[in-house]
Amino acid sequence: MKTCIAGFLSLVCLCLSVNAQQLSPVEGSWVGTLAVSGIKLRLVTHIHTEANGYKATMDSPDQGAKDIPIDIVTFQNDSLTLIMNRLGAVYKGLYRKDSVLIQGLFTQNGHSFPLVMQKSEKGITVNRPQLPLRPFPYKEEDVIYENPSTHTKLAGTLTLPQTGTAFPVVILISGSGPQDRDETLFAHKPFLVLADYLTRQGFAVLRVDDRGVGKSTGSFSTATSADFAEDVKAGIAYVKTRKEINPQKIGLIGHSEGGMIAPMVASKSPDVAFIVLMAGPGITGEEILRTQAVTFYKKMGATDSEIKTILELSVAVDKLAENSTDKQKLKEGITKLIKDKTVNISDTRKKQLEITEDAFLQSVELAQSPWMKYFIHFDPIPVLKQVRIPVLAINGSKDVQVLADNNLKGIETALKQGGNKKYQVQKLEGLNHLFQKADSGFPDEYGTIEQTIDPTALTAIGDWLKKVAGK
């Protein structure tokens, strides 16, 4: 599953007119790190003077975002203000001549985060050495096909070995959140790296923009995992029309939520011959969210008692939200619950652990989305019991989003109970949720790690596929 941090960086255009003479101290590039809920994002703000004012943009190199515009900038009496209207976000900082830095706070939705920016001549260069460069030693084709049940046009890339026929094929299924065909995240392109590796090994690979993303049509925000499963079925129907593909050797590789969707499709479709689950769930969505919360709160320094209080508070807020239709009354109810259930936690500590009305209101709003409602109540066990084809399930030992031990155990138990004897379960040491070699495994490392996918993960997938589907 992926962390929701894009809201801090979906910035819009900037147009200003102030005295260029005042701006000279802050003209240039400024680098800082924003820490949000245990996630660290490096930001680069570029301020340029022009004849009648200036323009400013922001880069988020860890997310692969560049030249993000800002709305309003003012600089007066050594005080810099950046205003982002659509986000409800403001940065206010004080320019310090002695140390040539800007020290201030980034504020959004009532939450404030320290952000110190230092002047930099070079900014930040992101290195992604595993990204393959053209020309490729295989065929690459942009394709479009339709999900007939919704008339959604799905756009993707099909890669085929340069020579040969009747290729085994794998369809890649991305994790949660709106994903492009490369599953781009923090300037990494895991599915591009994986597709390149497997195509060089003799497999055809189809990777696709999620509905409503990139060149695919349809609505992402109203879709659930069940809808995405239908899109995967459309992909299967498409590859069966290709004369280069062996229709008896169609497989699915799902990452994170994709590892939940792959068994859903495989349990119903006789066309699927094998599946690979990369950090796929083996426990309910509700339990995954609970284990995620515990792991992240521990990283924030929360005690066992504090975590117990937060989880109990979350349950109470959920119950309150189920019977509430008035947002103001809901907010008042949340305020009372926080006051009643956190009497032993100081106000300073509550702020540190983000125990606020706004935080819980945002959580309630997310929980009411179609996708989250489906995910919370989804149990992968009954689905996995119906899968009879070969299955490879892998997970990184340092994955803090889909914890390896309990999820791999759940997957193996379900497959065994269903009578499947053609499976392999493997925990890959030292790898995180993206299958990078990691230190802590937490999302704040994703963008700072240069590696996109560790070779041990690529080899584990490639070797297994050759055994079950190789020519």
Coordinates of C-alpha atoms in Angstrom, one line a residue:
M1 CA 0.0 0.0 0.0
K2 CA 1.2 3.3 -0.5
T3 CA 1.5 6.4 1.8
C4 CA -0.7 9.4 1.0
I5 CA 1.7 12.3 0.7
A6 CA 1.0 13.7 -2.8
G7 CA -1.4 16.3 -1.2
F8 CA 1.6 18.3 0.0
L9 CA 3.0 18.6 -3.5
S10 CA 0.1 19.0 -5.9
L11 CA 0.9 22.7 -6.2
V12 CA -0.5 25.2 -8.8
C13 CA 0.5 28.2 -10.8
L14 CA 2.2 31.3 -9.4
C15 CA 1.9 34.9 -10.7
L16 CA 3.2 37.8 -8.7
S17 CA 4.4 41.4 -8.9
V18 CA 6.7 42.8 -6.3
N19 CA 9.8 44.8 -6.3
A20 CA 12.6 42.7 -7.8
Q21 CA 15.2 44.6 -5.8
Q22 CA 13.7 43.2 -2.6
L23 CA 13.9 39.6 -3.9
S24 CA 17.6 39.5 -4.6
P25 CA 18.6 37.8 -1.3
V26 CA 16.3 34.9 -2.0
E27 CA 16.7 34.6 -5.7
G28 CA 18.1 31.1 -6.6
S29 CA 17.5 27.5 -5.5
W30 CA 16.7 26.5 -1.9
V31 CA 16.8 22.9 -0.6
G32 CA 14.9 21.6 2.4
T33 CA 13.4 18.4 3.8
L34 CA 9.8 18.2 4.9
A35 CA 9.0 15.5 7.5
V36 CA 5.4 14.4 7.5
S37 CA 4.1 11.5 9.5
G38 CA 7.5 9.8 9.5
I39 CA 8.0 10.4 5.8
K40 CA 10.8 12.7 4.6
L41 CA 10.4 14.6 1.3
R42 CA 13.2 16.7 -0.1
L43 CA 11.9 19.9 -1.7
V44 CA 13.7 22.4 -3.9
T45 CA 12.2 25.9 -4.3
H46 CA 13.4 28.0 -7.3
I47 CA 12.9 31.7 -7.1
H48 CA 13.6 33.8 -10.3
T49 CA 13.3 37.5 -10.7
E50 CA 11.9 39.1 -13.8
A51 CA 11.4 42.6 -15.2
N52 CA 8.0 43.1 -13.5
G53 CA 8.4 40.7 -10.6
Y54 CA 9.3 37.1 -10.2
K55 CA 8.2 33.5 -10.6
A56 CA 8.8 30.5 -8.3
T57 CA 8.5 26.8 -8.7
M58 CA 9.1 23.8 -6.6
D59 CA 10.7 20.3 -7.2
S60 CA 10.0 17.2 -5.3
P61 CA 12.9 15.0 -6.5
D62 CA 12.0 12.1 -4.3
Q63 CA 8.6 11.9 -6.1
G64 CA 10.0 12.6 -9.5
A65 CA 8.1 15.9 -9.6
K66 CA 9.7 18.9 -11.3
D67 CA 8.7 22.5 -11.9
I68 CA 5.6 22.5 -9.7
P69 CA 4.2 26.1 -9.7
I70 CA 3.4 28.0 -6.5
D71 CA 0.5 30.5 -6.2
I72 CA 1.7 33.5 -4.3
V73 CA 5.1 34.6 -3.0
T74 CA 6.0 37.7 -0.9
F75 CA 9.3 38.7 0.5
Q76 CA 9.6 41.7 2.9
N77 CA 11.8 42.6 5.8
D78 CA 13.6 39.2 5.4
S79 CA 10.3 37.3 5.7
L80 CA 9.4 34.9 2.9
T81 CA 5.8 33.7 2.4
L82 CA 4.7 31.0 -0.1
I83 CA 0.9 30.5 -0.4
M84 CA -0.6 27.4 -2.0
N85 CA -4.4 28.2 -2.2
R86 CA -5.7 24.9 -3.6
L87 CA -3.9 23.0 -0.9
G88 CA -4.7 25.3 1.9
A89 CA -1.0 25.4 2.6
V90 CA 1.4 28.2 3.6
Y91 CA 5.1 28.4 4.1
K92 CA 6.4 31.2 6.2
G93 CA 10.1 31.6 6.7
L94 CA 12.7 34.0 7.9
Y95 CA 15.8 34.7 5.8
R96 CA 18.9 34.6 7.9
K97 CA 21.8 36.6 6.3
D98 CA 24.4 35.2 8.6
S99 CA 23.9 31.5 7.7
V100 CA 22.2 32.0 4.3
L101 CA 19.2 29.9 5.1
I102 CA 15.4 30.3 5.4
Q103 CA 13.9 28.9 8.6
G104 CA 10.2 28.5 8.9
L105 CA 7.0 26.4 9.1
F106 CA 5.0 24.6 6.4
T107 CA 1.4 24.6 7.4
Q108 CA -1.5 22.7 5.9
N109 CA -5.0 21.9 7.3
G110 CA -4.0 23.1 10.8
H111 CA -0.8 21.0 10.9
S112 CA 2.6 22.8 11.0
F113 CA 5.9 21.2 10.0
P114 CA 9.4 22.8 10.4
L115 CA 11.1 23.4 7.1
V116 CA 14.6 24.9 6.9
M117 CA 15.8 25.7 3.3
Q118 CA 19.4 26.2 2.5
K119 CA 20.7 27.9 -0.7
S120 CA 22.1 25.5 -3.2
E121 CA 23.8 26.1 -6.5
K122 CA 23.1 22.6 -7.9
G123 CA 19.8 21.7 -6.2
I124 CA 19.3 17.9 -5.9
T125 CA 20.2 15.3 -8.5
V126 CA 18.2 12.1 -8.3
N127 CA 20.1 9.0 -9.6
R128 CA 18.1 6.0 -10.8
P129 CA 20.8 3.7 -12.3
Q130 CA 18.5 0.8 -13.0
L131 CA 16.2 2.7 -15.4
P132 CA 16.7 1.1 -18.8
L133 CA 17.6 3.3 -21.7
R134 CA 16.6 3.0 -25.3
P135 CA 17.3 1.4 -27.7
F136 CA 16.0 -1.8 -26.1
P137 CA 16.9 -5.3 -27.4
Y138 CA 13.3 -6.2 -27.8
K139 CA 10.1 -4.9 -29.3
E140 CA 8.0 -2.2 -27.6
E141 CA 4.5 -1.3 -28.6
D142 CA 1.9 1.2 -27.2
V143 CA -1.5 -0.5 -27.0
I144 CA -5.1 0.4 -26.2
Y145 CA -7.9 -2.0 -25.5
E146 CA -11.4 -1.7 -23.8
N147 CA -13.0 -3.0 -20.7
P148 CA -16.4 -3.8 -22.3
S149 CA -18.3 -3.7 -19.0
T150 CA -17.5 0.0 -18.5
H151 CA -16.3 1.0 -22.0
T152 CA -13.1 2.1 -20.3
K153 CA -10.2 2.5 -22.6
L154 CA -7.0 1.1 -21.1
A155 CA -3.7 2.2 -22.5
G156 CA -0.4 0.5 -21.9
T157 CA 2.9 -0.9 -23.2
L158 CA 3.4 -4.4 -24.5
T159 CA 7.0 -5.6 -24.7
L160 CA 7.9 -8.7 -26.8
P161 CA 11.2 -10.5 -27.3
Q162 CA 12.9 -9.6 -30.6
T163 CA 12.7 -13.1 -32.0
G164 CA 10.5 -16.1 -31.5
T165 CA 6.8 -16.9 -31.2
A166 CA 4.3 -18.2 -28.7
F167 CA 5.8 -16.2 -25.8
P168 CA 4.6 -16.7 -22.3
V169 CA 3.2 -13.3 -21.1
V170 CA 2.8 -11.6 -17.7
I171 CA 0.4 -8.7 -17.0
L172 CA 1.6 -6.4 -14.3
I173 CA -0.9 -5.1 -11.7
S174 CA 0.0 -2.0 -9.7
G175 CA -0.4 -1.2 -6.0
S176 CA -2.9 1.2 -4.5
G177 CA -3.4 4.8 -5.6
P178 CA -3.5 6.1 -9.1
Q179 CA -0.6 4.5 -10.9
D180 CA 0.8 4.9 -14.4
R181 CA 2.0 1.9 -16.4
D182 CA 5.5 2.1 -14.8
E183 CA 4.1 2.4 -11.3
T184 CA 6.1 5.6 -11.0
L185 CA 6.9 6.6 -7.4
F186 CA 9.6 8.8 -6.0
A187 CA 11.2 9.0 -9.5
H188 CA 11.4 5.2 -9.5
K189 CA 9.7 3.2 -12.2
P190 CA 9.5 -0.4 -10.8
F191 CA 7.3 -1.8 -13.5
L192 CA 9.5 -0.5 -16.3
V193 CA 12.5 -2.1 -14.6
L194 CA 10.6 -5.4 -14.1
A195 CA 9.2 -5.4 -17.6
D196 CA 12.7 -4.8 -19.1
Y197 CA 14.2 -7.6 -17.0
L198 CA 11.5 -10.2 -17.9
T199 CA 11.4 -9.3 -21.6
R200 CA 15.1 -9.8 -21.8
Q201 CA 14.4 -13.3 -20.2
G202 CA 12.0 -14.2 -23.0
F203 CA 8.7 -13.1 -21.6
A204 CA 6.2 -10.8 -23.1
V205 CA 5.0 -8.2 -20.6
L206 CA 1.9 -5.9 -20.5
R207 CA 1.9 -3.0 -18.2
V208 CA -1.0 -0.5 -18.1
D209 CA -2.0 2.9 -16.9
D210 CA -4.7 2.6 -14.2
R211 CA -8.2 3.7 -15.3
G212 CA -8.3 7.5 -15.2
V213 CA -4.5 7.7 -15.2
G214 CA -2.2 8.6 -18.1
K215 CA -3.8 7.7 -21.4
S216 CA -6.5 5.4 -19.8
T217 CA -10.0 6.7 -19.6
G218 CA -12.6 6.1 -16.8
S219 CA -12.8 7.2 -13.2
F220 CA -10.2 6.1 -10.7
S221 CA -11.7 7.8 -7.6
T222 CA -14.9 5.9 -7.7
A223 CA -13.4 2.5 -8.5
T224 CA -12.7 -0.4 -6.1
S225 CA -10.3 -3.4 -6.3
A226 CA -13.1 -5.4 -7.8
D227 CA -13.3 -2.8 -10.7
F228 CA -9.6 -3.0 -11.2
A229 CA -9.9 -6.8 -11.4
E230 CA -12.3 -6.3 -14.3
D231 CA -9.7 -4.2 -16.0
V232 CA -7.2 -7.0 -15.6
K233 CA -9.6 -9.4 -17.2
A234 CA -9.8 -7.0 -20.1
G235 CA -6.0 -7.2 -20.4
I236 CA -6.2 -11.0 -20.5
A237 CA -8.7 -10.9 -23.3
Y238 CA -6.5 -8.5 -25.2
V239 CA -3.3 -10.6 -25.0
K240 CA -5.2 -13.6 -26.1
T241 CA -5.8 -11.8 -29.4
R242 CA -2.1 -11.4 -30.1
K243 CA -0.6 -14.0 -32.3
E244 CA 2.8 -13.7 -30.6
I245 CA 1.4 -14.9 -27.3
N246 CA 0.9 -18.4 -26.0
P247 CA -2.7 -18.3 -24.6
Q248 CA -1.8 -21.3 -22.4
K249 CA 0.9 -19.3 -20.6
I250 CA -0.8 -16.1 -19.4
G251 CA 0.3 -15.0 -15.9
L252 CA -0.2 -12.1 -13.5
I253 CA 2.2 -10.2 -11.3
G254 CA 0.6 -8.0 -8.7
H255 CA 2.4 -5.6 -6.4
S256 CA 0.8 -4.7 -3.0
E257 CA -2.9 -4.2 -3.9
G258 CA -2.1 -5.8 -7.2
G259 CA -1.1 -8.9 -5.1
M260 CA -4.7 -8.8 -3.8
I261 CA -6.2 -8.4 -7.2
A262 CA -4.2 -11.2 -8.9
P263 CA -5.8 -14.0 -6.9
M264 CA -9.2 -12.4 -7.4
V265 CA -8.8 -12.7 -11.1
A266 CA -7.0 -16.1 -11.1
S267 CA -9.7 -17.7 -8.9
K268 CA -12.4 -16.9 -11.5
S269 CA -10.5 -17.0 -14.8
P270 CA -9.4 -20.3 -16.4
D271 CA -7.1 -18.3 -18.7
V272 CA -4.6 -17.5 -15.9
A273 CA -1.8 -20.1 -15.7
F274 CA 0.3 -18.7 -12.9
I275 CA 0.6 -15.7 -10.5
V276 CA 3.3 -13.8 -8.6
L277 CA 2.3 -11.8 -5.5
M278 CA 4.8 -9.1 -4.6
A279 CA 4.0 -7.9 -1.1
G280 CA 0.4 -9.1 -1.5
P281 CA -1.9 -9.3 1.5
G282 CA -2.5 -12.5 3.5
I283 CA -4.7 -10.8 6.1
T284 CA -7.8 -8.6 6.0
G285 CA -7.5 -5.0 4.9
E286 CA -8.6 -3.8 8.4
E287 CA -5.8 -5.8 10.0
I288 CA -3.2 -4.5 7.4
L289 CA -4.2 -0.9 8.3
R290 CA -4.0 -1.7 12.1
T291 CA -0.5 -3.2 11.8
Q292 CA 0.6 -0.3 9.6
A293 CA -0.6 2.2 12.2
V294 CA 1.2 0.3 15.1
T295 CA 4.4 0.2 13.1
F296 CA 4.3 3.9 12.1
Y297 CA 3.3 5.1 15.6
K298 CA 6.2 3.1 17.1
K299 CA 8.6 4.9 14.6
M300 CA 7.2 8.2 15.9
G301 CA 8.2 7.2 19.4
A302 CA 4.7 6.3 20.8
T303 CA 4.6 4.1 23.8
D304 CA 2.5 0.9 23.9
S305 CA 0.0 2.7 26.1
E306 CA -0.3 5.6 23.7
I307 CA -0.8 3.3 20.7
K308 CA -3.5 1.4 22.6
T309 CA -5.3 4.7 23.3
I310 CA -5.0 5.8 19.7
L311 CA -6.4 2.5 18.3
E312 CA -9.3 2.6 20.8
L313 CA -10.0 6.2 19.8
S314 CA -10.0 5.3 16.1
V315 CA -12.6 2.6 16.7
A316 CA -14.8 5.0 18.6
V317 CA -14.5 7.7 15.9
D318 CA -15.4 5.1 13.2
K319 CA -18.5 4.1 15.2
L320 CA -19.5 7.7 15.6
A321 CA -19.0 8.4 11.9
E322 CA -21.2 5.5 10.9
N323 CA -24.2 7.2 12.5
S324 CA -23.4 10.8 11.6
T325 CA -24.6 12.9 8.7
D326 CA -23.8 16.3 10.0
K327 CA -20.1 17.3 9.6
Q328 CA -20.1 19.9 12.3
K329 CA -21.7 17.5 14.9
L330 CA -19.2 14.9 13.8
K331 CA -16.3 17.2 14.5
E332 CA -17.8 18.2 17.9
G333 CA -18.2 14.5 18.7
I334 CA -14.6 13.7 17.7
T335 CA -13.4 16.7 19.8
K336 CA -15.3 15.2 22.8
L337 CA -13.9 11.7 22.2
I338 CA -10.3 13.0 22.0
K339 CA -10.8 14.9 25.3
D340 CA -12.4 11.9 27.0
K341 CA -10.1 9.2 25.8
T342 CA -6.7 11.0 25.9
V343 CA -6.8 12.5 29.4
N344 CA -3.3 10.9 30.1
I345 CA -1.7 12.4 27.0
S346 CA -0.5 16.0 27.1
D347 CA -1.6 18.5 24.4
T348 CA 2.0 18.7 23.2
R349 CA 2.2 15.0 22.8
K350 CA -1.2 14.9 21.0
K351 CA 0.2 17.3 18.5
Q352 CA 3.3 15.3 18.0
L353 CA 1.3 12.1 17.4
E354 CA -1.2 14.0 15.3
I355 CA -4.2 13.2 17.6
T356 CA -6.3 16.1 16.3
E357 CA -9.8 16.7 15.1
D358 CA -8.6 17.5 11.5
A359 CA -6.5 14.3 11.3
F360 CA -9.5 12.1 12.4
L361 CA -11.9 14.0 10.1
Q362 CA -9.5 13.3 7.2
S363 CA -9.3 9.6 8.2
V364 CA -13.1 9.4 8.3
E365 CA -13.4 11.0 4.9
L366 CA -10.9 8.5 3.4
A367 CA -12.7 5.6 5.1
Q368 CA -15.9 6.6 3.4
S369 CA -14.4 6.3 -0.1
P370 CA -15.6 3.3 -2.2
W371 CA -12.1 1.9 -2.5
M372 CA -11.4 2.1 1.3
K373 CA -14.7 0.6 2.2
Y374 CA -14.0 -2.4 -0.1
F375 CA -10.4 -2.8 1.1
I376 CA -11.2 -2.6 4.8
H377 CA -13.7 -5.5 4.6
F378 CA -11.7 -7.6 2.1
D379 CA -10.5 -11.0 3.3
P380 CA -8.0 -12.6 0.9
I381 CA -8.1 -16.0 2.6
P382 CA -11.3 -17.4 0.9
V383 CA -10.0 -16.1 -2.5
L384 CA -6.6 -17.7 -2.1
K385 CA -8.2 -21.0 -1.1
Q386 CA -9.7 -21.1 -4.6
V387 CA -6.4 -20.6 -6.4
R388 CA -5.1 -24.0 -7.8
I389 CA -2.4 -22.7 -10.3
P390 CA 1.2 -22.1 -9.4
V391 CA 1.8 -19.2 -7.1
L392 CA 4.9 -17.3 -6.0
A393 CA 4.5 -15.1 -3.0
I394 CA 7.5 -12.8 -2.0
N395 CA 7.9 -10.1 0.5
G396 CA 10.7 -8.0 1.9
S397 CA 11.7 -8.6 5.5
K398 CA 11.8 -4.9 6.1
D399 CA 8.4 -4.1 4.6
V400 CA 6.5 -1.9 7.1
Q401 CA 3.4 -1.5 4.9
V402 CA 2.5 -5.2 4.3
L403 CA 4.4 -6.9 7.0
A404 CA 6.2 -10.0 5.7
D405 CA 5.7 -12.6 8.4
N406 CA 1.9 -12.4 9.0
N407 CA 1.0 -11.8 5.4
L408 CA 3.2 -14.6 3.9
K409 CA 1.9 -16.9 6.7
G410 CA -1.7 -16.1 5.8
I411 CA -1.1 -16.7 2.1
E412 CA 0.7 -20.0 2.6
T413 CA -2.0 -21.2 5.1
A414 CA -4.8 -20.4 2.7
L415 CA -3.1 -22.0 -0.3
K416 CA -2.4 -25.1 1.7
Q417 CA -5.9 -25.3 3.0
G418 CA -7.2 -25.0 -0.5
G419 CA -5.2 -28.0 -1.6
N420 CA -2.7 -26.0 -3.8
K421 CA 0.7 -27.8 -3.8
K422 CA 2.2 -25.7 -6.5
Y423 CA 3.2 -22.6 -4.5
Q424 CA 6.4 -21.0 -3.2
V425 CA 6.6 -18.5 -0.4
Q426 CA 9.8 -16.5 0.1
K427 CA 10.9 -13.7 2.5
L428 CA 13.7 -11.6 0.9
E429 CA 16.0 -10.3 3.6
G430 CA 16.7 -6.6 3.9
L431 CA 14.1 -5.5 1.3
N432 CA 11.3 -3.0 1.8
H433 CA 7.8 -2.7 0.3
L434 CA 9.2 -1.6 -3.0
F435 CA 11.8 -4.5 -2.9
Q436 CA 14.7 -2.1 -2.5
K437 CA 17.6 -2.9 -0.2
A438 CA 16.8 -0.7 2.8
D439 CA 17.9 0.3 6.2
S440 CA 14.7 1.0 8.2
G441 CA 12.2 0.0 5.5
F442 CA 10.1 3.1 6.1
P443 CA 8.7 5.1 3.2
D444 CA 11.0 8.1 4.0
E445 CA 13.8 6.0 2.5
Y446 CA 12.0 5.1 -0.8
G447 CA 13.1 8.3 -2.6
T448 CA 16.6 8.5 -1.2
I449 CA 17.5 4.9 -2.2
E450 CA 19.0 4.9 -5.7
Q451 CA 18.1 1.2 -6.3
T452 CA 14.6 0.6 -7.8
I453 CA 14.3 -3.2 -7.4
D454 CA 17.0 -5.3 -5.7
P455 CA 18.5 -8.0 -8.1
T456 CA 17.5 -10.7 -5.6
A457 CA 13.8 -9.9 -6.2
L458 CA 14.2 -9.8 -9.9
T459 CA 16.1 -13.1 -9.9
A460 CA 13.5 -14.8 -7.6
I461 CA 10.7 -13.8 -10.0
G462 CA 12.6 -14.6 -13.2
D463 CA 13.9 -18.0 -12.1
W464 CA 10.5 -19.1 -10.8
L465 CA 8.7 -17.9 -14.0
K466 CA 11.2 -19.9 -16.1
K467 CA 10.3 -23.0 -14.1
V468 CA 6.6 -22.7 -14.4
A469 CA 6.2 -21.0 -17.8
G470 CA 9.5 -21.0 -19.7
K471 CA 9.6 -22.4 -23.1

